[in-house]
Tab-separated table of C-alpha atoms in Angstrom:
chain	number	residue	atom	x	y	z
A	1	MET	CA	-36.524	-14.362	-8.317
A	2	SER	CA	-35.301	-11.034	-9.692
A	3	LEU	CA	-32.784	-10.943	-12.447
A	4	SER	CA	-30.196	-9.300	-10.118
A	5	LEU	CA	-30.725	-12.024	-7.471
A	6	TRP	CA	-30.386	-14.719	-10.076
A	7	TRP	CA	-27.227	-13.223	-11.499
A	8	ALA	CA	-25.650	-12.890	-8.055
A	9	ALA	CA	-26.546	-16.569	-7.283
A	10	ARG	CA	-25.124	-17.614	-10.636
A	11	LYS	CA	-21.803	-15.733	-9.998
A	12	THR	CA	-21.547	-17.339	-6.611
A	13	ASP	CA	-22.074	-20.809	-8.069
A	14	ALA	CA	-19.610	-20.252	-10.899
A	15	MET	CA	-16.886	-19.067	-8.355
A	16	ALA	CA	-17.624	-22.136	-6.139
A	17	SER	CA	-16.702	-24.411	-8.960
A	18	ARG	CA	-13.241	-24.421	-10.352
A	19	HIS	CA	-12.300	-24.996	-14.032
A	20	PHE	CA	-8.953	-26.378	-14.994
A	21	VAL	CA	-7.047	-25.579	-18.132
A	22	PHE	CA	-3.930	-27.577	-18.902
A	23	LEU	CA	-1.482	-25.584	-21.045
A	24	ASP	CA	-0.256	-27.732	-23.992
A	25	PRO	CA	-1.679	-31.100	-22.472
A	26	ASP	CA	-0.235	-33.326	-25.174
A	27	GLY	CA	3.087	-31.403	-25.632
A	28	MET	CA	2.449	-31.004	-29.414
A	29	SER	CA	2.551	-27.086	-29.592
A	30	ALA	CA	5.256	-25.594	-31.567
A	31	GLY	CA	6.697	-24.310	-28.396
A	32	GLY	CA	6.709	-20.508	-29.303
A	33	TRP	CA	4.316	-19.354	-26.650
A	34	LEU	CA	5.077	-17.238	-23.619
A	35	TYR	CA	2.288	-16.439	-20.980
A	36	VAL	CA	1.840	-14.956	-17.650
A	37	VAL	CA	-0.818	-16.262	-15.365
A	38	VAL	CA	-1.773	-13.391	-13.126
A	39	GLU	CA	-2.940	-14.715	-9.694
A	40	ALA	CA	-6.489	-13.868	-8.959
A	41	GLU	CA	-9.686	-15.599	-7.685
A	42	THR	CA	-11.177	-16.379	-11.105
A	43	GLY	CA	-12.270	-20.047	-10.570
A	44	VAL	CA	-9.910	-20.879	-13.464
A	45	CYS	CA	-6.798	-22.747	-12.626
A	46	TYR	CA	-3.974	-23.189	-15.286
A	47	GLN	CA	-1.927	-26.319	-14.994
A	48	GLN	CA	1.522	-26.617	-16.436
A	49	GLN	CA	4.244	-29.240	-16.709
A	50	TYR	CA	7.555	-27.577	-15.857
A	51	GLY	CA	11.044	-28.302	-14.587
A	52	GLY	CA	12.499	-29.915	-17.731
A	53	THR	CA	13.039	-33.619	-17.465
A	54	ALA	CA	12.026	-33.393	-13.856
A	55	CYS	CA	8.432	-33.102	-15.212
A	56	ARG	CA	6.993	-31.259	-12.256
A	57	GLN	CA	3.387	-30.184	-12.259
A	58	GLY	CA	2.147	-26.698	-11.310
A	59	ARG	CA	-1.200	-25.100	-10.863
A	60	VAL	CA	-2.121	-21.421	-10.436
A	61	GLU	CA	-5.500	-19.798	-10.297
A	62	GLY	CA	-5.916	-16.496	-12.278
A	63	PHE	CA	-6.114	-15.177	-15.653
A	64	LEU	CA	-3.808	-15.869	-18.683
A	65	VAL	CA	-2.046	-13.027	-20.445
A	66	PRO	CA	-0.379	-13.950	-23.784
A	67	LEU	CA	3.018	-12.149	-24.153
A	68	PHE	CA	5.198	-11.505	-27.101
A	69	GLY	CA	8.937	-11.872	-26.448
A	70	PRO	CA	10.565	-14.123	-28.966
A	71	ASP	CA	14.065	-12.928	-28.053
A	72	GLU	CA	13.330	-13.219	-24.297
A	73	LEU	CA	11.884	-16.721	-24.788
A	74	ASP	CA	14.959	-17.767	-26.629
A	75	ALA	CA	17.069	-16.469	-23.798
A	76	LEU	CA	14.871	-18.273	-21.222
A	77	ARG	CA	15.317	-21.554	-23.219
A	78	GLU	CA	19.079	-20.928	-23.537
A	79	LEU	CA	19.348	-20.474	-19.792
A	80	PHE	CA	17.238	-23.389	-18.642
A	81	GLU	CA	17.817	-25.961	-21.416
A	82	LYS	CA	21.493	-25.347	-22.100
A	83	HIS	CA	22.909	-23.815	-19.017
A	84	PHE	CA	20.903	-26.046	-16.644
A	85	ARG	CA	20.826	-28.896	-19.131
A	86	GLY	CA	17.024	-29.133	-19.054
A	87	ALA	CA	17.137	-31.013	-15.752
A	88	GLY	CA	15.225	-28.441	-13.765
A	89	THR	CA	16.411	-26.179	-10.969
A	90	ARG	CA	14.556	-27.486	-7.844
A	91	ASN	CA	16.459	-26.491	-4.667
A	92	HIS	CA	18.968	-24.585	-6.850
A	93	GLY	CA	20.863	-22.019	-4.829
A	94	TRP	CA	20.672	-19.267	-7.574
A	95	PRO	CA	24.142	-17.560	-7.242
A	96	ASP	CA	24.090	-13.788	-7.981
A	97	ASP	CA	25.270	-14.144	-11.716
A	98	GLU	CA	22.527	-16.587	-12.576
A	99	ARG	CA	19.801	-14.784	-10.618
A	100	ASP	CA	21.039	-11.326	-12.284
A	101	ARG	CA	20.838	-13.046	-15.850
A	102	LEU	CA	17.348	-14.373	-15.066
A	103	ARG	CA	16.261	-10.966	-13.742
A	104	GLU	CA	17.696	-9.239	-16.846
A	105	ILE	CA	15.683	-11.719	-19.211
A	106	ILE	CA	12.416	-11.269	-17.233
A	107	GLY	CA	12.832	-7.499	-17.151
A	108	ALA	CA	13.023	-7.393	-20.985
A	109	VAL	CA	9.579	-8.996	-21.341
A	110	ARG	CA	6.698	-6.404	-21.951
A	111	TYR	CA	3.444	-6.804	-20.195
A	112	TRP	CA	0.710	-4.498	-21.675
A	113	ALA	CA	-1.465	-3.254	-18.811
A	114	SER	CA	-4.807	-1.689	-19.549
A	115	ASP	CA	-7.369	0.270	-17.521
A	116	GLY	CA	-10.068	-0.364	-20.128
A	117	THR	CA	-9.329	2.819	-22.195
A	118	THR	CA	-5.441	2.927	-22.661
A	119	GLU	CA	-2.740	0.352	-22.822
A	120	GLU	CA	0.808	0.793	-21.609
A	121	PRO	CA	3.752	-1.597	-21.677
A	122	HIS	CA	5.530	-2.440	-18.436
A	123	ALA	CA	8.501	-4.627	-17.622
A	124	LEU	CA	7.908	-7.798	-15.727
A	125	ARG	CA	9.918	-8.211	-12.528
A	126	LEU	CA	11.377	-11.369	-11.077
A	127	ASP	CA	9.558	-12.046	-7.695
A	128	GLY	CA	12.637	-12.431	-5.530
A	129	SER	CA	10.523	-13.537	-2.544
A	130	ARG	CA	9.547	-16.734	-4.393
A	131	ILE	CA	12.971	-17.544	-5.749
A	132	ARG	CA	12.807	-21.188	-4.545
A	133	GLU	CA	9.824	-21.791	-6.838
A	134	ILE	CA	11.818	-20.869	-10.032
A	135	ASP	CA	12.276	-23.729	-12.530
A	136	GLU	CA	12.194	-24.198	-16.274
A	137	ALA	CA	8.893	-22.839	-17.706
A	138	TRP	CA	7.764	-21.703	-14.250
A	139	VAL	CA	8.979	-18.384	-12.996
A	140	PRO	CA	7.323	-16.268	-10.387
A	141	VAL	CA	7.033	-12.617	-11.474
A	142	VAL	CA	5.316	-9.370	-10.519
A	143	THR	CA	3.068	-7.773	-13.071
A	144	PRO	CA	1.289	-4.382	-12.924
A	145	ASP	CA	-1.800	-6.474	-12.138
A	146	GLY	CA	-0.164	-8.291	-9.272
A	147	PRO	CA	1.867	-11.454	-8.739
A	148	GLY	CA	1.958	-14.096	-11.321
A	149	VAL	CA	3.820	-16.943	-12.936
A	150	LEU	CA	5.588	-16.689	-16.240
A	151	VAL	CA	5.186	-19.986	-18.186
A	152	TRP	CA	6.226	-21.416	-21.548
A	153	PHE	CA	6.741	-24.672	-23.301
A	154	ASN	CA	8.660	-27.210	-21.103
A	155	SER	CA	11.556	-28.849	-22.930
A	156	ASP	CA	11.329	-32.386	-21.573
């Protein structure tokens, strides 16, 4: 078998099998992390506990992008842990003022997109078409690389 045929078969086998990464599986991280999982067919699924004390489980296939946004992380935690009392927001109606506040926080998070030679910061955008999926530590967003889910340490 030629090297190119072997490599093509190997790539097909790799994509056929899924790999699972549970973010902070034992809940022992310091909690200062903020990531976005950009949705893509990678064969890697990231799992996350979210929803505060509701302890919901989410899974998204894609690639993980670490973000730096300590002020935005604090603001997200303030909104979900204090305003919503850490109980999750499943089936929440999201009145305009709350949705606008969340949109403002998300828009302040910088996502560095790269074409392989240059990097440029872009603002994340709240994915309004997926508003019913929003919960603590699980917020659908739009990145320059496509749709994704913004995740952070769940407060439960």
